[in-house]
Coordinates of C-alpha atoms in Angstrom, one line a residue:
Chain V
M24 CA 0.0 0.0 0.0
K25 CA 1.4 3.4 -1.0
I26 CA 0.2 6.3 1.1
L27 CA 0.7 10.0 0.5
V28 CA 0.4 12.4 3.4
C29 CA 0.0 16.1 2.5
M30 CA 1.5 18.3 5.1
S31 CA 1.3 22.0 5.9
V32 CA 3.4 24.0 8.3
V33 CA 1.6 26.5 10.6
P34 CA 2.3 28.9 13.5
D35 CA 2.4 27.2 16.9
T36 CA -1.1 27.3 18.6
T37 CA 0.1 29.7 21.3
T38 CA 1.1 32.3 18.6
K39 CA -0.4 35.8 19.1
I40 CA -1.5 36.7 15.6
T41 CA -0.4 40.2 14.3
F42 CA 0.0 41.7 10.9
T43 CA 2.4 44.1 9.2
D44 CA 2.6 46.3 6.1
G45 CA -0.7 48.0 6.7
D46 CA -2.4 44.7 7.8
T47 CA -1.6 43.1 4.4
R48 CA 0.9 40.5 5.7
F49 CA 1.0 38.0 8.6
N50 CA 3.8 39.1 10.9
T51 CA 6.1 36.0 11.1
Q52 CA 8.6 37.7 13.4
G53 CA 9.3 35.4 16.4
V54 CA 6.7 32.8 15.3
Q55 CA 7.5 29.2 15.9
Y56 CA 6.3 26.9 13.2
I57 CA 5.0 23.3 13.6
I58 CA 3.5 20.6 11.5
N59 CA -0.2 21.3 11.2
P60 CA -1.7 19.2 14.1
Y61 CA -4.3 17.5 11.9
D62 CA -1.7 16.6 9.4
E63 CA 0.4 15.1 12.2
L64 CA -2.6 12.8 12.9
A65 CA -2.9 11.9 9.3
L66 CA 0.8 11.0 9.2
T67 CA 0.6 8.9 12.4
R68 CA -2.4 6.9 11.1
A69 CA -0.7 6.5 7.7
L70 CA 2.3 4.9 9.5
E71 CA 0.0 2.6 11.5
L72 CA -1.7 1.5 8.4
A73 CA 1.4 1.0 6.3
E74 CA 3.8 -0.7 8.8
P75 CA 2.0 -4.1 9.2
V76 CA 1.7 -4.5 5.4
N77 CA 5.2 -3.2 4.5
G78 CA 3.6 -0.3 2.8
S79 CA 5.2 3.1 2.2
V80 CA 4.4 6.6 3.5
T81 CA 5.5 9.6 1.5
V82 CA 5.1 13.2 2.9
V83 CA 4.6 16.0 0.4
H84 CA 4.6 19.7 1.3
V85 CA 4.2 22.9 -0.7
G86 CA 6.4 25.5 0.8
L87 CA 9.8 27.3 0.9
A88 CA 13.1 26.0 2.3
D89 CA 12.3 27.4 5.8
S90 CA 9.7 24.5 6.2
E91 CA 12.5 21.9 6.1
P92 CA 12.9 21.4 9.9
S93 CA 9.2 20.5 10.0
I94 CA 9.6 18.1 7.1
R95 CA 12.6 16.5 8.8
K96 CA 10.3 16.1 11.9
A97 CA 7.8 14.2 9.7
L98 CA 10.6 11.9 8.6
S99 CA 11.7 11.4 12.2
I100 CA 8.2 10.4 13.1
G101 CA 8.5 7.7 10.5
A102 CA 7.7 8.8 6.9
G103 CA 10.0 7.0 4.5
E104 CA 10.6 9.9 2.1
A105 CA 9.6 13.5 1.6
V106 CA 9.0 15.9 -1.2
R107 CA 8.9 19.6 -1.0
I108 CA 7.4 21.5 -3.9
N109 CA 9.3 24.7 -3.8
A110 CA 6.7 27.5 -3.8
E111 CA 5.0 29.8 -1.4
P112 CA 1.5 28.3 -0.7
T113 CA -0.6 31.2 -1.7
D114 CA -4.0 29.6 -1.4
A115 CA -5.7 26.2 -1.2
Q116 CA -6.3 26.0 -4.9
F117 CA -2.7 26.7 -5.7
V118 CA -1.5 24.1 -3.2
A119 CA -3.9 21.4 -4.5
A120 CA -3.1 22.0 -8.1
E121 CA 0.7 21.5 -7.3
L122 CA -0.1 18.4 -5.3
A123 CA -2.3 16.9 -8.0
H124 CA 0.2 17.7 -10.7
W125 CA 3.0 16.0 -8.8
A126 CA 1.0 13.0 -7.5
K127 CA -1.2 12.1 -10.5
D128 CA 1.0 9.4 -12.0
K129 CA 2.6 8.1 -8.8
G130 CA -0.1 5.4 -8.1
F131 CA -0.9 6.3 -4.5
D132 CA -3.6 4.0 -3.0
L133 CA -4.5 6.4 -0.2
I134 CA -4.0 10.2 0.1
M135 CA -4.4 11.7 3.6
T136 CA -4.6 15.4 4.7
G137 CA -5.6 17.1 7.9
R138 CA -9.2 18.3 8.1
E139 CA -7.9 21.8 7.8
S140 CA -4.8 23.8 8.4
I141 CA -5.1 25.8 11.7
D142 CA -3.8 29.0 9.9
Y143 CA -5.9 29.5 6.8
N144 CA -8.7 27.0 7.8
S145 CA -9.9 26.4 4.2
G146 CA -10.4 22.6 4.8
A147 CA -10.3 22.4 1.0
V148 CA -7.1 20.8 -0.1
G149 CA -8.3 17.2 0.3
G150 CA -11.5 17.8 -1.7
L151 CA -9.8 19.8 -4.4
L152 CA -7.1 17.2 -4.8
A153 CA -9.6 14.4 -5.0
A154 CA -11.7 16.2 -7.6
M155 CA -8.5 16.9 -9.6
L156 CA -7.5 13.3 -9.5
D157 CA -11.0 12.0 -10.0
M158 CA -11.1 10.1 -6.7
P159 CA -13.7 9.9 -4.0
S160 CA -13.1 11.9 -0.8
V161 CA -14.2 11.5 2.8
N162 CA -13.7 14.5 5.1
V163 CA -13.1 14.7 8.9
I164 CA -12.5 11.0 9.5
T165 CA -12.2 9.8 13.0
K166 CA -11.4 6.2 12.0
I167 CA -9.8 4.3 9.1
D168 CA -8.9 0.7 8.6
V169 CA -7.9 -0.9 5.3
Q170 CA -8.6 -4.5 4.4
G171 CA -8.3 -6.0 0.9
G172 CA -8.3 -2.7 -0.9
L173 CA -11.4 -1.5 1.0
A174 CA -11.3 1.4 3.5
H175 CA -13.6 1.2 6.5
L176 CA -14.3 4.7 7.7
E177 CA -16.0 6.8 10.3
R178 CA -16.5 10.6 10.0
D179 CA -18.0 13.4 12.0
I180 CA -21.3 14.7 10.6
D181 CA -23.4 17.6 12.0
G182 CA -24.7 16.1 15.3
G183 CA -23.2 12.7 15.1
R184 CA -21.0 10.1 13.4
E185 CA -21.3 8.2 10.1
S186 CA -19.6 4.9 9.1
S187 CA -18.9 4.0 5.6
Q188 CA -16.7 2.0 3.3
C189 CA -15.0 2.9 0.1
S190 CA -12.6 1.1 -2.3
L191 CA -9.1 2.6 -2.9
P192 CA -7.8 4.9 -4.2
L193 CA -9.3 7.5 -1.9
V194 CA -8.6 10.8 -0.4
V195 CA -9.4 11.4 3.3
S196 CA -8.9 14.2 5.8
A197 CA -8.0 13.6 9.4
Q198 CA -10.0 14.7 12.4
K199 CA -9.2 14.4 16.1
D200 CA -9.8 10.9 17.6
L201 CA -8.2 9.3 14.5
C202 CA -5.1 8.4 16.6
E203 CA -2.7 9.7 19.1
P204 CA 0.1 11.7 17.4
R205 CA 3.4 9.8 17.5
I206 CA 6.4 11.4 19.1
P207 CA 9.7 10.9 17.3
N208 CA 12.3 8.8 19.2
M209 CA 16.1 9.1 19.0
R210 CA 16.4 6.4 16.4
G211 CA 13.8 8.1 14.2
I212 CA 15.6 11.5 14.6
M213 CA 18.9 9.9 13.6
A214 CA 17.4 8.0 10.7
A215 CA 15.6 11.2 9.4
R216 CA 18.9 12.9 8.7
T217 CA 19.6 10.5 5.8
K218 CA 16.1 9.9 4.5
P219 CA 15.5 11.4 1.0
L220 CA 13.9 14.9 0.9
A221 CA 13.5 15.8 -2.7
V222 CA 12.8 19.4 -3.9
V223 CA 10.8 19.8 -7.0
E224 CA 9.9 23.1 -8.7
P225 CA 6.2 24.2 -9.0
A226 CA 4.6 23.4 -12.4
A227 CA 0.8 23.8 -12.2
G228 CA -0.1 27.3 -11.1
G229 CA -3.8 27.8 -10.1
A230 CA -4.2 30.4 -7.3
K231 CA -7.6 32.0 -7.8
T232 CA -7.8 34.2 -4.7
H233 CA -5.7 37.1 -3.4
Y234 CA -5.5 37.9 0.3
Q235 CA -6.0 41.6 0.3
K236 CA -6.2 42.7 3.9
Y237 CA -6.3 41.2 7.4
E238 CA -8.1 42.3 10.6
L239 CA -8.3 41.2 14.2
P240 CA -11.6 40.6 15.9
P241 CA -13.0 43.8 17.5
A242 CA -11.8 44.3 21.1
K243 CA -14.5 43.8 23.8
Q244 CA -15.8 46.9 25.5
G245 CA -14.9 45.6 28.9
V246 CA -16.7 43.0 31.1
R247 CA -19.8 43.8 33.1
L248 CA -19.5 41.9 36.4
I249 CA -22.6 40.5 38.1
D250 CA -22.7 39.7 41.8
P251 CA -22.5 35.8 42.2
E252 CA -25.3 36.1 44.9
R253 CA -27.5 37.6 42.3
A254 CA -26.6 35.2 39.4
A255 CA -30.2 35.1 38.3
D256 CA -29.8 38.7 37.2
L257 CA -27.6 37.4 34.4
I258 CA -30.4 35.5 32.8
N259 CA -32.6 38.6 32.9
I260 CA -29.9 40.7 31.3
L261 CA -29.3 38.1 28.6
R262 CA -33.0 37.8 28.0
N263 CA -34.1 41.4 28.1
E264 CA -31.0 43.6 27.4
A265 CA -28.7 41.5 25.2
K266 CA -31.7 39.6 23.8
V267 CA -29.7 36.5 23.0
I268 CA -32.0 34.0 24.8
Chain L
M94 CA -25.3 35.3 -14.4
T95 CA -27.4 33.2 -12.0
I96 CA -26.6 32.7 -8.3
L97 CA -27.1 29.1 -7.2
V98 CA -27.6 28.1 -3.6
F99 CA -27.2 24.5 -2.4
A100 CA -30.1 24.0 0.1
E101 CA -28.8 21.3 2.4
A102 CA -31.5 19.2 4.1
A103 CA -31.5 17.1 7.2
D104 CA -34.3 14.6 8.0
G105 CA -36.4 15.8 5.1
A106 CA -36.4 19.5 5.9
F107 CA -34.0 22.3 5.0
K108 CA -31.5 23.5 7.7
K109 CA -31.7 27.0 9.0
S110 CA -28.2 27.5 7.5
S111 CA -29.7 26.8 4.1
F112 CA -32.2 29.6 4.5
E113 CA -29.2 31.8 5.6
A114 CA -27.4 30.8 2.4
V115 CA -30.4 31.8 0.3
C116 CA -30.5 35.2 2.1
Y117 CA -26.8 35.6 1.3
A118 CA -27.5 34.9 -2.4
R119 CA -30.5 37.3 -2.3
H120 CA -28.2 40.1 -1.1
I121 CA -25.9 39.6 -4.0
G122 CA -28.8 39.2 -6.4
N123 CA -30.3 42.5 -5.2
K124 CA -27.0 44.3 -6.0
T125 CA -26.3 42.6 -9.3
G126 CA -29.7 41.8 -10.6
A127 CA -28.9 38.1 -10.9
P128 CA -31.7 35.7 -10.2
V129 CA -31.3 33.3 -7.2
V130 CA -31.9 29.6 -7.7
A131 CA -32.1 27.3 -4.7
V132 CA -31.1 23.7 -5.5
A133 CA -32.3 20.7 -3.5
L134 CA -30.9 17.2 -3.9
G135 CA -33.4 14.4 -3.5
I136 CA -36.1 16.6 -1.9
T137 CA -39.5 16.3 -3.8
D138 CA -42.0 17.4 -1.1
A139 CA -43.7 20.5 -2.6
A140 CA -44.3 22.2 0.8
V141 CA -40.7 21.6 1.8
L142 CA -39.4 23.0 -1.4
E143 CA -41.7 26.0 -1.1
S144 CA -40.0 27.1 2.2
L145 CA -37.0 28.3 0.1
S146 CA -39.2 30.9 -1.6
H147 CA -39.8 32.6 1.8
Y148 CA -36.2 33.7 1.9
G149 CA -35.7 35.2 -1.5
A150 CA -35.3 32.3 -4.0
D151 CA -36.7 33.2 -7.5
Q152 CA -36.5 29.6 -8.6
V153 CA -36.4 26.3 -6.8
L154 CA -34.7 23.4 -8.6
S155 CA -35.2 19.8 -7.3
V156 CA -32.6 17.4 -8.6
A157 CA -33.6 13.7 -8.8
G158 CA -32.7 10.6 -10.8
T159 CA -30.1 9.2 -8.4
S160 CA -30.2 8.5 -4.7
F161 CA -29.0 11.3 -2.5
D162 CA -30.0 9.5 0.7
H163 CA -26.4 8.8 1.6
F164 CA -23.9 11.5 1.4
D165 CA -21.1 11.2 -1.1
A166 CA -19.2 14.4 -1.8
Q167 CA -18.3 13.2 -5.3
T168 CA -21.9 12.5 -6.4
Q169 CA -23.4 15.6 -4.7
S170 CA -20.8 18.0 -6.1
A171 CA -21.3 16.5 -9.6
A172 CA -25.0 17.0 -9.3
L173 CA -24.6 20.6 -8.2
A174 CA -22.1 21.2 -11.0
A175 CA -24.6 19.9 -13.6
A176 CA -27.3 22.1 -12.2
A177 CA -25.0 25.2 -12.2
Q178 CA -24.0 24.4 -15.8
S179 CA -27.5 23.9 -17.0
L180 CA -28.6 27.3 -15.5
G181 CA -25.4 29.2 -16.5
A182 CA -24.8 30.0 -12.8
N183 CA -21.5 31.6 -12.1
T184 CA -21.8 31.9 -8.3
V185 CA -22.6 29.1 -5.9
I186 CA -23.3 29.5 -2.2
V187 CA -23.2 26.5 0.2
S188 CA -23.2 26.3 4.0
N189 CA -19.9 25.8 5.7
T190 CA -21.2 22.6 7.4
Y191 CA -19.3 19.3 7.3
S192 CA -21.2 18.4 4.1
G193 CA -20.8 21.8 2.6
K194 CA -17.1 21.8 3.3
A195 CA -16.8 18.4 1.6
I196 CA -18.8 19.6 -1.5
A197 CA -17.4 23.1 -2.1
P198 CA -13.9 22.3 -3.1
R199 CA -15.0 19.5 -5.5
L200 CA -17.6 21.9 -7.0
A201 CA -14.9 24.6 -7.5
V202 CA -12.9 22.1 -9.5
H203 CA -15.9 21.2 -11.7
L204 CA -16.7 24.8 -12.4
N205 CA -13.1 26.1 -12.6
A206 CA -14.2 28.5 -9.9
A207 CA -12.4 30.5 -7.2
L208 CA -13.2 29.0 -3.8
A209 CA -13.7 30.7 -0.4
S210 CA -14.7 28.7 2.6
N211 CA -15.3 29.9 6.2
V212 CA -16.9 33.1 4.9
V213 CA -18.5 35.2 7.7
E214 CA -19.9 38.4 6.1
L215 CA -21.7 39.7 3.0
P216 CA -19.3 40.3 0.1
S217 CA -18.0 43.7 -1.0
L218 CA -18.9 44.1 -4.7
D219 CA -17.6 47.7 -5.1
N220 CA -14.3 46.6 -6.6
G221 CA -14.4 43.1 -7.9
F222 CA -15.7 40.4 -5.6
R223 CA -14.3 40.5 -2.1
V224 CA -15.3 38.2 0.8
K225 CA -14.4 38.1 4.5
R226 CA -13.3 34.8 5.9
G227 CA -12.1 33.6 9.3
V228 CA -8.4 32.7 9.4
F229 CA -6.0 31.6 12.1
S230 CA -8.8 29.5 13.7
G231 CA -10.8 32.5 14.8
K232 CA -7.9 34.7 15.8
A233 CA -8.3 36.9 12.8
F234 CA -10.2 37.6 9.6
A235 CA -9.0 38.2 6.0
W236 CA -10.6 40.1 3.1
V237 CA -10.0 37.9 0.0
D238 CA -10.5 38.9 -3.7
M239 CA -12.0 36.1 -5.7
N240 CA -10.3 36.3 -9.1
A241 CA -12.3 34.1 -11.4
D242 CA -15.5 34.4 -13.4
S243 CA -17.0 31.6 -11.3
K244 CA -17.1 31.5 -7.6
V245 CA -17.9 29.0 -4.9
I246 CA -18.6 30.4 -1.4
A247 CA -19.0 28.4 1.8
L248 CA -20.9 30.5 4.3
T249 CA -20.3 29.9 8.0
P250 CA -23.7 29.3 9.8
N251 CA -25.0 32.2 12.0
S252 CA -23.0 34.8 10.0
I253 CA -25.9 36.9 8.6
D254 CA -29.5 37.6 9.7
V255 CA -32.1 35.2 8.2
T256 CA -34.8 37.6 7.0
R257 CA -38.0 36.7 5.1
D258 CA -38.4 37.9 1.6
E259 CA -41.4 36.2 0.0
R260 CA -41.1 35.4 -3.7
S261 CA -43.5 33.7 -6.1
A262 CA -40.9 31.3 -7.1
S263 CA -41.0 29.0 -10.1
Y264 CA -40.4 25.3 -9.5
N265 CA -38.4 23.0 -11.8
T266 CA -37.0 19.5 -11.7
M267 CA -33.8 18.2 -13.2
N268 CA -32.8 14.6 -13.8
F269 CA -29.2 13.7 -12.9
Q270 CA -27.2 10.5 -13.5
P271 CA -23.7 10.5 -12.1
A272 CA -21.0 9.8 -14.8
V273 CA -19.0 7.8 -12.3
A274 CA -20.8 5.4 -10.0
S275 CA -20.3 6.1 -6.3
R276 CA -17.7 3.8 -4.7
L277 CA -18.7 5.0 -1.2
Q278 CA -21.2 3.0 0.7
V279 CA -22.6 4.4 4.0
T280 CA -23.0 1.6 6.5
G281 CA -24.4 3.4 9.5
I282 CA -25.4 6.7 11.0
N283 CA -25.2 7.4 14.6
K284 CA -26.9 10.7 15.5
V285 CA -27.1 11.9 19.0
S286 CA -30.8 12.4 19.3
G287 CA -32.5 15.2 21.2
K288 CA -29.2 17.3 21.3
I289 CA -28.6 20.4 19.3
P290 CA -25.5 20.1 17.1
L291 CA -22.8 22.3 18.4
T292 CA -21.9 23.7 15.0
E293 CA -25.4 25.0 14.4
A294 CA -26.3 26.1 17.9
E295 CA -27.3 29.7 18.7
V296 CA -26.5 29.3 22.4
V297 CA -23.7 27.2 23.7
V298 CA -22.9 26.3 27.4
S299 CA -19.4 25.2 27.8
G300 CA -17.5 23.7 30.8
G301 CA -13.8 23.5 31.7
R302 CA -11.5 22.0 34.3
G303 CA -13.2 24.2 37.0
L304 CA -16.1 21.6 36.9
K305 CA -13.6 19.2 38.6
G306 CA -14.9 16.0 37.0
P307 CA -17.2 14.5 34.4
E308 CA -19.7 13.6 37.2
H309 CA -20.6 17.3 37.4
W310 CA -21.6 17.7 33.8
G311 CA -25.2 17.2 34.7
M312 CA -25.4 20.9 35.7
I313 CA -23.9 22.0 32.4
E314 CA -26.5 19.9 30.6
E315 CA -29.4 21.2 32.7
L316 CA -28.5 24.8 32.0
A317 CA -28.1 24.0 28.3
T318 CA -31.5 22.3 28.2
A319 CA -33.2 25.2 30.0
L320 CA -31.7 27.6 27.5
G321 CA -32.1 25.4 24.4
A322 CA -28.4 25.4 24.1
A323 CA -25.7 22.9 22.9
T324 CA -22.9 21.8 25.2
A325 CA -19.2 22.2 24.6
C326 CA -16.0 21.9 26.6
S327 CA -12.3 23.1 26.7
K328 CA -9.4 21.1 25.4
P329 CA -8.1 19.7 28.8
V330 CA -11.6 18.4 29.4
S331 CA -11.7 16.4 26.2
D332 CA -8.1 15.4 26.6
M333 CA -8.9 13.9 30.0
G334 CA -11.8 12.1 28.5
W335 CA -14.5 13.8 30.5
R336 CA -16.2 14.8 27.3
P337 CA -15.9 13.6 23.7
H338 CA -13.6 15.4 21.3
S339 CA -16.5 16.4 19.2
E340 CA -17.4 18.9 22.0
H341 CA -14.0 20.5 22.1
V342 CA -14.1 24.1 21.0
G343 CA -10.8 26.0 20.4
Q344 CA -8.1 26.4 17.9
T345 CA -7.5 22.6 17.4
G346 CA -11.2 21.8 18.0
I347 CA -14.3 23.4 16.6
T348 CA -14.6 27.1 15.9
I349 CA -18.1 28.3 16.6
K350 CA -19.9 31.6 16.4
P351 CA -23.2 31.3 18.4
N352 CA -25.2 34.3 19.6
L353 CA -24.3 33.5 23.2
Y354 CA -21.4 31.5 24.6
I355 CA -21.3 30.8 28.3
A356 CA -18.0 29.6 29.6
I357 CA -18.0 28.0 33.0
G358 CA -14.8 27.1 34.8
I359 CA -12.6 27.8 31.7
S360 CA -9.7 30.1 32.2
G361 CA -9.6 31.4 28.7
A362 CA -6.3 30.3 27.1
I363 CA -5.4 31.9 23.8
Q364 CA -6.2 28.7 21.9
H365 CA -9.6 28.4 23.5
L366 CA -10.5 32.0 22.9
A367 CA -9.6 31.6 19.2
G368 CA -12.4 29.1 18.8
V369 CA -15.2 31.2 20.4
S370 CA -14.2 34.9 20.0
S371 CA -16.7 35.3 17.1
S372 CA -19.6 34.7 19.5
K373 CA -21.8 37.7 19.6
V374 CA -22.1 37.7 23.4
I375 CA -19.7 36.0 25.8
V376 CA -20.3 35.2 29.5
A377 CA -17.4 34.0 31.7
I378 CA -18.0 32.4 35.0
N379 CA -14.9 31.7 37.0
K380 CA -13.6 31.6 40.6
D381 CA -10.5 33.4 39.6
A382 CA -11.0 37.1 39.0
E383 CA -7.7 37.2 37.1
A384 CA -8.8 34.5 34.6
P385 CA -8.0 35.8 31.1
F386 CA -11.5 35.0 29.9
F387 CA -12.9 38.1 31.7
K388 CA -10.9 40.3 29.3
A389 CA -12.7 38.6 26.3
A390 CA -16.2 38.5 27.9
D391 CA -19.2 40.9 27.8
Y392 CA -20.6 39.7 31.1
G393 CA -18.9 37.9 34.0
I394 CA -19.5 36.4 37.3
V395 CA -16.6 35.9 39.7
G396 CA -17.8 33.0 41.7
D397 CA -17.9 29.3 42.4
A398 CA -19.5 27.4 39.5
F399 CA -21.1 25.0 42.0
E400 CA -23.0 27.9 43.7
V401 CA -23.7 30.0 40.6
L402 CA -24.9 27.2 38.3
P403 CA -27.9 26.2 40.3
R404 CA -29.1 29.8 40.5
L405 CA -28.7 30.2 36.7
I406 CA -30.5 26.9 36.0
A407 CA -33.4 28.0 38.3
A408 CA -33.7 31.4 36.6
A409 CA -33.4 30.0 33.1
R410 CA -36.2 27.4 33.9
S411 CA -38.6 29.9 35.3
G412 CA -38.3 32.1 32.2
A413 CA -38.7 29.1 29.9
Q414 CA -42.0 28.3 31.6
Q415 CA -43.3 31.9 31.3
A416 CA -42.4 32.0 27.6

């Protein structure tokens, strides 16, 4: 079984988000970058699926050279090889077009992404890639097992869970509950240094959006405190002043 | 230059988020003169279809011919693409629900369209087509130009007002046969009955470590029931297994934007605030007056959850009976 994991690199979850150049660019100063947490789940589950059947796991990333420490981390977690498509990931459609162009004749049985990146939150790369490669796609999966070319899946739906099965090849996006992320061990870290990390140049193009300006959520006016002994007043205020219940 | 809206249904009726998507399309139609067509997949009940005309649809198109009973993003997006192409629609609005998010990217590929998901406001049409979308998991917003003739927009539920706009709509049907047979087979659906889905809730009651253990969640649920709210929790609570991950709101959980978010015993870490900061009104209840949540809240109670909650439950219940 050949598995491809698409990985993005995002600011650490504790990052305070600010912008520069008249709010037109994300301020990267002092920001720590990590593997997108949902992609890390996809990678771990890919390894769990591939290892018992001597399958392979390849990691692919669209980004510039400064992503390489995170790609090496993915190799130290256990991916066999990595590919970096050397371009700034300007939007989901650009990323998916590059991924599809590179992956289309490689014969992957299963392509995994995170359910969304925690920076641009499009949640679109998996679906875009699947449509470009003419494969089925199942989003936000919380479970996947593969037997005899058939994937058994569970996914989150609004207000519950759905189970399904689908023959390979298939694109899925990982949600929490899929597995516990694997932490690299010393042997993995040593091995990662010599694993192949190929760099290929972009070829597809395909951005259709332009990020024009950013803004932060409006600051709150200040909290109005209510005496805990008169907590019932809160319900009155919410009902009659704020009118939200 | 038609605007097409995917009217997503659940249990035979359209979701509120679908009416909201129709309203969104209506706003664009009013500015550009484009007609609004609401498309339903596998819904044939005339009274149900008619409900779409109350929110501004000029035409309602019911697609049949294949089974849409089970969700397959490949089949549904192909059906919507066929509808868009037959109507010459260049803008498609879907809801940013789990299903909508699965359909929108595939539809964008079919239509060679620009895609924007997680959209939270009406577009600006003064200079091209510009949408506002949530980024950095609720920590910020971005204004994005959509630079293609065709556009697919996934609208986050509870982003704009749902207002009635009665139309004498025309009703049409379309036959659709997928070119590729679905390989996906749904084998079971497990819905939590009687609970309001968190992603669609207008009021959310959320608990954190301050509740001290899963055995105290009865109070959270009682308050939620009295307010007609969904329940949620913080990351530590789901990590410790007190509550399922599906209730975890925050940067690595679900981002929500209800009208009212009540946080009980949650300190307000930056990752948690990211997931809830778009809520219209935020209430923080915490023992610690220094909890960061009070800086992000509209209303606060500095007090012990175990004393405050019973008072809130009683007050909420008495009001519910009067109403």
